[in-house]
Amino acid sequence: MATGSAGFKVRPSIRLFAVCFLVGMIGTTGRGQNNTSNSSVRPVVNVGALFTFNSTIGRVATLAIEFAVEDVNKDTSVLAGTRLNVIKQDTNCSGFLGTMEALQLMEKDVVAIVGPQSSGIGHVISHVVNELHVPLLSFAATDPTLSSLEYPYFIRTIHSDYFQMNAIADIVEYYGWRKVTAIFVDDDYGRGGIAALGDALASRRAEISYKAAFPPQADINMITDLLLKVNLMESRVFIVHVNPDTGLTVFSIAKHTGMMNSGYVWIATDWLAATLDSTKPVDPNTMSLIQGVVVLRHHTADSDLKTGFLSRWNNEIKSSSTSSSLNTYGMYAYDSVWLVARAIDQFFRQGGEIVFSKDSRLHDANGSTLHLEALKGFDRGDQILEQLLLTNFTGLSGDVQFDSDRNLIHPAYDIINIGGTGSRLIGYWSNYSRLSVVAPEILYGKPPNISTSSQQLYSVIWPGETMMKPRGWVFPNNGKPLRIGVPNKVSFKQFVSNDSGTDNVSGYCIDVFNTALKLLPYPVPCSFILIGDGLTNPNYDELVHMVAQNNLDAAVGDIAIVRNRTRIVDFTQPYVESGLVIVAPVKKTDSIAWAFLKPFTLEMWCVTGAFFLFVGAVIWILEHRINEDFRGPPREQLVTICWFSLSTMFFAHRENTVSTLGRFVLIIWLFVVLIITSSYTASLTSILTVQQLSPGIKGLDSLISSSDPIGYQAGKFSRNYMIEELNISPSRLVPLNSPEEYARVLELGPKGGGVAAIVDEIPYVEIFLSIYCQFQMVGQEFTKNGWGFAFQRNSPLAEDLSTAILSLSESGDLQRIHDQWLARKGCTSEVTETDTNRLSLGSFWGLFLICGLACFIALLVFFIRIYCQYNQYNTGESTETRTSDGPQPSLSIFNCCKRLIHFFDKKEEEVMRAISGKSSDKKNETSQN
């Protein structure tokens, strides 16, 4: 807390010099002191206390420190035999006097100092205690820049504003605000806290849009002028980080200027909670100034110790002239005294001695009367510092224990909402679980959960007595309309045109923008500014950069949402889907004499022909022994196989199949033939009846691999995309400005000084092709993006207009505007590529596989049957031969094959007759014997 800083603003490099000068104010009180003083057991130990007595925090700290000293000296378990003596010095809310009072404490053999209350004085005194080795324990200096790395003898016994600003940043993120205005006192306390707030907001994609600082001793007029200035800006979320003693002036002026009405958000740091807690009951006039304000307060867990102390405090107020109620700073002051007492007690238990020595470096120059020798160093200060950091106990404020960064553990804050004649708790913030409606000490026993879905607060009554969450911003009330950049195009004026001057732009994009603006719940005055000379299309990347550099507030037009642009500006919801495509010239392909071969690839033709012959041969094998249509001389049989095979293509075969296996194979083959012929007919019909257009560029791959020039629309992102993403040489790219140029360079072609193709976005290409039918889109769309309106980063208008565009889309108004401006007229060209209609083997291999398996199974069954018949037929004949001629050598393989072929050529009924006859002869022989 910065109370008492009094505008003391000097750089650390000259603060030590100021200290040396102020020593002269000490006088000669230090003369005559012994160079050293020590005792194993001291009857009295001096501890300094430095704060502003007559201040919101000081009035509470005075009584809290007195209670702490009284309790320490009554407790026989701490500092047994030694009395703790606290020497208090009043800083009088002045940086100069505060520094002098601190130096006076140094000559009184204090082993530690509780304070200072001011962050500004803390910076100065920390240099002194570093040299003299006297620990400095501040219960109110919350400036995050008071670092233990720079000031090793500085110990903060309260939580740093670093944590408080992270709590505020989480609240801002919870409600979805992106910009805030910081109102703060311009001293170390204010600047340090707001710097921490800026860092915390940046990590949550939010920012401080304006820092409204005023001097510590600012009068009403200065604060009024400051608030009137911030009220003209767009942010309506105000973070107030000021001193408790003057902070209510800000709200009094805000109330008077109408800034506490509906639509405003006020978040106050813990100074306001300290003010309200110190004055109970709170004056109703004060409460009327802060209705709807959200306030943070240091969280202190409920305990019996806290309850008893509060009762003791209230009793003291009734019986004495003290009128200040207890606030959290009083609790931290009480615990700071106990922290010192416990550390000194532990120091004594370990045999430590209090020894002060003069520093030889501190001496007066010739003729000087500063009396620098009055300042003595504490020889055992490092040991006391170590014991302070190791101390661990439970005080009024909770657990008093330091982490490795010398911060108190478990930083937490209450979040309260002012309403009516009092306040109500709406949640907590802790570094462990962030926003929650459950007390932090309960959550410490559970696993940490800081996910977005777990963040929770109770409802808030905002200024204006509304429970609806404020938007957090308004259109700036500074009389200046939005500067809207519009590309001054020379082509495709259906999207953006300006035929009647800069104030009368029109087109599809402008209509969408204006219609969306009408859906916003607030007026947005706009001024359209044409960008470009009107002779060539402007560079759209430069247009977006103008928005990012605050030369324009927004850009409206046919602006593609691409990666490099989204890094510097915010875009609305896309209102047009787009993407890059290729446009190329086409020529008519005349039919040739061999066009009938085009439906099938060469591979398909070869496999199909082979299967016709193969299936014919299989049918012949299966039918030859039982079907007269498949018998005869070898020459006739070969002709029959070929004829039967080819005639199945037209289902005109005259030969009947009589065997079961033959019919099985033929049925499957006829099904295959049906599919093949149907596909062939359809493909050939398409080839011969549809006009064939053959472009030179057939797609993205052929575009990249060629070396021909490529056209693009000047100013659009397509050029950078082709260079950076497709690695196309810039020398191949030709800028174009109009559809007429598109047609001219495409007709010329690369050999005539034109281009081989044009790369552009779909909306432009559709308009171009609706006029020029001799060109076509080739290949597929190779990017996916859309068009949106560009705004400066974190502009709330981008979000609101996105919602409005979605409403236009859902209501059908967006399509109506599209049809009004972009309805396609004229011709369209339908293109069918010949190559894409050719049928390959890959489309039919499954059919051929099924047919092949059927043939194999049929042949396998057939040959097993033949083998069985051959064995029966041959067995009888072999027996007769051995009976009549005696034993003979085995027939050769050639004779066996010859006999098998001869057997296969026999008719089936002849073979069966022979087998039956031999079977009857065997039976007769058996009966005669």
PDB file of N, CA, C and O in Angstrom, residues 385-424:
ATOM      1  N   LEU A 385      17.741 -12.418  10.128  1.00  0.00           N
ATOM      2  CA  LEU A 385      17.042 -12.534   8.841  1.00  0.00           C
ATOM      3  C   LEU A 385      16.759 -13.998   8.515  1.00  0.00           C
ATOM      4  O   LEU A 385      15.660 -14.348   8.064  1.00  0.00           O
ATOM      5  N   GLU A 386      17.723 -14.853   8.788  1.00  0.00           N
ATOM      6  CA  GLU A 386      17.531 -16.283   8.516  1.00  0.00           C
ATOM      7  C   GLU A 386      16.418 -16.862   9.370  1.00  0.00           C
ATOM      8  O   GLU A 386      15.579 -17.632   8.889  1.00  0.00           O
ATOM      9  N   GLN A 387      16.378 -16.487  10.656  1.00  0.00           N
ATOM     10  CA  GLN A 387      15.340 -16.999  11.538  1.00  0.00           C
ATOM     11  C   GLN A 387      13.958 -16.470  11.146  1.00  0.00           C
ATOM     12  O   GLN A 387      12.959 -17.183  11.257  1.00  0.00           O
ATOM     13  N   LEU A 388      13.915 -15.209  10.666  1.00  0.00           N
ATOM     14  CA  LEU A 388      12.634 -14.665  10.200  1.00  0.00           C
ATOM     15  C   LEU A 388      12.074 -15.474   9.040  1.00  0.00           C
ATOM     16  O   LEU A 388      10.870 -15.763   8.983  1.00  0.00           O
ATOM     17  N   LEU A 389      12.930 -15.850   8.124  1.00  0.00           N
ATOM     18  CA  LEU A 389      12.467 -16.585   6.934  1.00  0.00           C
ATOM     19  C   LEU A 389      12.130 -18.037   7.252  1.00  0.00           C
ATOM     20  O   LEU A 389      11.393 -18.672   6.504  1.00  0.00           O
ATOM     21  N   LEU A 390      12.672 -18.562   8.367  1.00  0.00           N
ATOM     22  CA  LEU A 390      12.395 -19.950   8.742  1.00  0.00           C
ATOM     23  C   LEU A 390      11.194 -20.073   9.670  1.00  0.00           C
ATOM     24  O   LEU A 390      10.684 -21.170   9.887  1.00  0.00           O
ATOM     25  N   THR A 391      10.753 -18.962  10.222  1.00  0.00           N
ATOM     26  CA  THR A 391       9.644 -19.006  11.188  1.00  0.00           C
ATOM     27  C   THR A 391       8.362 -19.475  10.508  1.00  0.00           C
ATOM     28  O   THR A 391       8.050 -19.086   9.383  1.00  0.00           O
ATOM     29  N   ASN A 392       7.621 -20.300  11.224  1.00  0.00           N
ATOM     30  CA  ASN A 392       6.378 -20.853  10.687  1.00  0.00           C
ATOM     31  C   ASN A 392       5.370 -20.959  11.826  1.00  0.00           C
ATOM     32  O   ASN A 392       5.572 -21.711  12.781  1.00  0.00           O
ATOM     33  N   PHE A 393       4.317 -20.155  11.772  1.00  0.00           N
ATOM     34  CA  PHE A 393       3.278 -20.222  12.795  1.00  0.00           C
ATOM     35  C   PHE A 393       1.952 -19.760  12.178  1.00  0.00           C
ATOM     36  O   PHE A 393       1.917 -19.247  11.054  1.00  0.00           O
ATOM     37  N   THR A 394       0.887 -19.931  12.905  1.00  0.00           N
ATOM     38  CA  THR A 394      -0.442 -19.505  12.464  1.00  0.00           C
ATOM     39  C   THR A 394      -0.833 -18.258  13.231  1.00  0.00           C
ATOM     40  O   THR A 394      -0.894 -18.271  14.467  1.00  0.00           O
ATOM     41  N   GLY A 395      -1.061 -17.166  12.511  1.00  0.00           N
ATOM     42  CA  GLY A 395      -1.417 -15.904  13.127  1.00  0.00           C
ATOM     43  C   GLY A 395      -2.845 -15.503  12.815  1.00  0.00           C
ATOM     44  O   GLY A 395      -3.662 -16.320  12.358  1.00  0.00           O
ATOM     45  N   LEU A 396      -3.129 -14.224  13.049  1.00  0.00           N
ATOM     46  CA  LEU A 396      -4.475 -13.728  12.754  1.00  0.00           C
ATOM     47  C   LEU A 396      -4.789 -13.827  11.269  1.00  0.00           C
ATOM     48  O   LEU A 396      -5.921 -14.126  10.870  1.00  0.00           O
ATOM     49  N   SER A 397      -3.794 -13.563  10.417  1.00  0.00           N
ATOM     50  CA  SER A 397      -4.011 -13.545   8.970  1.00  0.00           C
ATOM     51  C   SER A 397      -3.957 -14.933   8.349  1.00  0.00           C
ATOM     52  O   SER A 397      -4.234 -15.085   7.157  1.00  0.00           O
ATOM     53  N   GLY A 398      -3.593 -15.950   9.137  1.00  0.00           N
ATOM     54  CA  GLY A 398      -3.483 -17.307   8.605  1.00  0.00           C
ATOM     55  C   GLY A 398      -2.077 -17.837   8.794  1.00  0.00           C
ATOM     56  O   GLY A 398      -1.372 -17.482   9.755  1.00  0.00           O
ATOM     57  N   ASP A 399      -1.643 -18.680   7.869  1.00  0.00           N
ATOM     58  CA  ASP A 399      -0.310 -19.269   7.957  1.00  0.00           C
ATOM     59  C   ASP A 399       0.746 -18.218   7.644  1.00  0.00           C
ATOM     60  O   ASP A 399       0.714 -17.584   6.575  1.00  0.00           O
ATOM     61  N   VAL A 400       1.676 -18.035   8.582  1.00  0.00           N
ATOM     62  CA  VAL A 400       2.796 -17.116   8.379  1.00  0.00           C
ATOM     63  C   VAL A 400       4.020 -17.970   8.077  1.00  0.00           C
ATOM     64  O   VAL A 400       4.661 -18.521   8.969  1.00  0.00           O
ATOM     65  N   GLN A 401       4.282 -18.107   6.802  1.00  0.00           N
ATOM     66  CA  GLN A 401       5.392 -18.936   6.334  1.00  0.00           C
ATOM     67  C   GLN A 401       5.810 -18.420   4.964  1.00  0.00           C
ATOM     68  O   GLN A 401       4.958 -18.007   4.165  1.00  0.00           O
ATOM     69  N   PHE A 402       7.098 -18.443   4.670  1.00  0.00           N
ATOM     70  CA  PHE A 402       7.609 -17.881   3.431  1.00  0.00           C
ATOM     71  C   PHE A 402       8.058 -18.992   2.483  1.00  0.00           C
ATOM     72  O   PHE A 402       8.595 -20.025   2.913  1.00  0.00           O
ATOM     73  N   ASP A 403       7.815 -18.752   1.184  1.00  0.00           N
ATOM     74  CA  ASP A 403       8.280 -19.712   0.182  1.00  0.00           C
ATOM     75  C   ASP A 403       9.696 -19.351  -0.255  1.00  0.00           C
ATOM     76  O   ASP A 403      10.344 -18.468   0.322  1.00  0.00           O
ATOM     77  N   SER A 404      10.180 -20.026  -1.285  1.00  0.00           N
ATOM     78  CA  SER A 404      11.558 -19.818  -1.737  1.00  0.00           C
ATOM     79  C   SER A 404      11.782 -18.427  -2.305  1.00  0.00           C
ATOM     80  O   SER A 404      12.922 -17.958  -2.382  1.00  0.00           O
ATOM     81  N   ASP A 405      10.696 -17.749  -2.730  1.00  0.00           N
ATOM     82  CA  ASP A 405      10.815 -16.382  -3.248  1.00  0.00           C
ATOM     83  C   ASP A 405      10.548 -15.333  -2.180  1.00  0.00           C
ATOM     84  O   ASP A 405      10.393 -14.152  -2.494  1.00  0.00           O
ATOM     85  N   ARG A 406      10.482 -15.753  -0.913  1.00  0.00           N
ATOM     86  CA  ARG A 406      10.245 -14.863   0.221  1.00  0.00           C
ATOM     87  C   ARG A 406       8.850 -14.234   0.186  1.00  0.00           C
ATOM     88  O   ARG A 406       8.630 -13.167   0.762  1.00  0.00           O
ATOM     89  N   ASN A 407       7.931 -14.894  -0.459  1.00  0.00           N
ATOM     90  CA  ASN A 407       6.532 -14.472  -0.433  1.00  0.00           C
ATOM     91  C   ASN A 407       5.773 -15.322   0.574  1.00  0.00           C
ATOM     92  O   ASN A 407       6.071 -16.520   0.756  1.00  0.00           O
ATOM     93  N   LEU A 408       4.791 -14.715   1.245  1.00  0.00           N
ATOM     94  CA  LEU A 408       3.926 -15.504   2.122  1.00  0.00           C
ATOM     95  C   LEU A 408       3.195 -16.557   1.304  1.00  0.00           C
ATOM     96  O   LEU A 408       2.753 -16.303   0.178  1.00  0.00           O
ATOM     97  N   ILE A 409       3.081 -17.736   1.882  1.00  0.00           N
ATOM     98  CA  ILE A 409       2.389 -18.809   1.168  1.00  0.00           C
ATOM     99  C   ILE A 409       0.889 -18.526   1.139  1.00  0.00           C
ATOM    100  O   ILE A 409       0.365 -17.734   1.910  1.00  0.00           O
ATOM    101  N   HIS A 410       0.223 -19.199   0.244  1.00  0.00           N
ATOM    102  CA  HIS A 410      -1.237 -19.165   0.106  1.00  0.00           C
ATOM    103  C   HIS A 410      -1.803 -17.754  -0.079  1.00  0.00           C
ATOM    104  O   HIS A 410      -2.657 -17.298   0.705  1.00  0.00           O
ATOM    105  N   PRO A 411      -1.360 -17.028  -1.107  1.00  0.00           N
ATOM    106  CA  PRO A 411      -1.987 -15.723  -1.376  1.00  0.00           C
ATOM    107  C   PRO A 411      -3.442 -15.914  -1.806  1.00  0.00           C
ATOM    108  O   PRO A 411      -3.740 -16.733  -2.669  1.00  0.00           O
ATOM    109  N   ALA A 412      -4.338 -15.143  -1.190  1.00  0.00           N
ATOM    110  CA  ALA A 412      -5.770 -15.296  -1.495  1.00  0.00           C
ATOM    111  C   ALA A 412      -6.478 -13.981  -1.205  1.00  0.00           C
ATOM    112  O   ALA A 412      -6.022 -13.182  -0.373  1.00  0.00           O
ATOM    113  N   TYR A 413      -7.601 -13.784  -1.895  1.00  0.00           N
ATOM    114  CA  TYR A 413      -8.380 -12.553  -1.749  1.00  0.00           C
ATOM    115  C   TYR A 413      -9.863 -12.885  -1.722  1.00  0.00           C
ATOM    116  O   TYR A 413     -10.321 -13.812  -2.410  1.00  0.00           O
ATOM    117  N   ASP A 414     -10.593 -12.114  -0.911  1.00  0.00           N
ATOM    118  CA  ASP A 414     -12.051 -12.137  -0.980  1.00  0.00           C
ATOM    119  C   ASP A 414     -12.480 -11.197  -2.096  1.00  0.00           C
ATOM    120  O   ASP A 414     -11.884 -10.135  -2.286  1.00  0.00           O
ATOM    121  N   ILE A 415     -13.529 -11.569  -2.817  1.00  0.00           N
ATOM    122  CA  ILE A 415     -14.102 -10.707  -3.854  1.00  0.00           C
ATOM    123  C   ILE A 415     -15.495 -10.325  -3.384  1.00  0.00           C
ATOM    124  O   ILE A 415     -16.367 -11.183  -3.223  1.00  0.00           O
ATOM    125  N   ILE A 416     -15.676  -9.038  -3.113  1.00  0.00           N
ATOM    126  CA  ILE A 416     -16.939  -8.577  -2.558  1.00  0.00           C
ATOM    127  C   ILE A 416     -17.587  -7.573  -3.508  1.00  0.00           C
ATOM    128  O   ILE A 416     -16.916  -6.925  -4.305  1.00  0.00           O
ATOM    129  N   ASN A 417     -18.893  -7.491  -3.392  1.00  0.00           N
ATOM    130  CA  ASN A 417     -19.688  -6.606  -4.245  1.00  0.00           C
ATOM    131  C   ASN A 417     -20.470  -5.638  -3.350  1.00  0.00           C
ATOM    132  O   ASN A 417     -21.189  -6.060  -2.443  1.00  0.00           O
ATOM    133  N   ILE A 418     -20.291  -4.337  -3.591  1.00  0.00           N
ATOM    134  CA  ILE A 418     -20.961  -3.323  -2.788  1.00  0.00           C
ATOM    135  C   ILE A 418     -22.387  -3.153  -3.309  1.00  0.00           C
ATOM    136  O   ILE A 418     -22.611  -2.972  -4.502  1.00  0.00           O
ATOM    137  N   GLY A 419     -23.340  -3.177  -2.397  1.00  0.00           N
ATOM    138  CA  GLY A 419     -24.732  -2.998  -2.792  1.00  0.00           C
ATOM    139  C   GLY A 419     -25.580  -2.609  -1.605  1.00  0.00           C
ATOM    140  O   GLY A 419     -25.416  -3.154  -0.503  1.00  0.00           O
ATOM    141  N   GLY A 420     -26.492  -1.662  -1.795  1.00  0.00           N
ATOM    142  CA  GLY A 420     -27.358  -1.233  -0.708  1.00  0.00           C
ATOM    143  C   GLY A 420     -26.553  -0.540   0.375  1.00  0.00           C
ATOM    144  O   GLY A 420     -25.727   0.327   0.121  1.00  0.00           O
ATOM    145  N   THR A 421     -26.759  -0.977   1.617  1.00  0.00           N
ATOM    146  CA  THR A 421     -26.045  -0.385   2.751  1.00  0.00           C
ATOM    147  C   THR A 421     -24.888  -1.252   3.223  1.00  0.00           C
ATOM    148  O   THR A 421     -24.315  -1.007   4.279  1.00  0.00           O
ATOM    149  N   GLY A 422     -24.566  -2.274   2.450  1.00  0.00           N
ATOM    150  CA  GLY A 422     -23.482  -3.162   2.859  1.00  0.00           C
ATOM    151  C   GLY A 422     -22.804  -3.798   1.661  1.00  0.00           C
ATOM    152  O   GLY A 422     -22.813  -3.262   0.550  1.00  0.00           O
ATOM    153  N   SER A 423     -22.230  -4.942   1.878  1.00  0.00           N
ATOM    154  CA  SER A 423     -21.521  -5.668   0.816  1.00  0.00           C
ATOM    155  C   SER A 423     -21.784  -7.149   0.984  1.00  0.00           C
ATOM    156  O   SER A 423     -22.194  -7.607   2.056  1.00  0.00           O
ATOM    157  N   ARG A 424     -21.565  -7.877  -0.051  1.00  0.00           N
ATOM    158  CA  ARG A 424     -21.737  -9.332   0.009  1.00  0.00           C
ATOM    159  C   ARG A 424     -20.579 -10.015  -0.703  1.00  0.00           C
ATOM    160  O   ARG A 424     -20.022  -9.491  -1.689  1.00  0.00           O
TER     161      ARG A 424
END
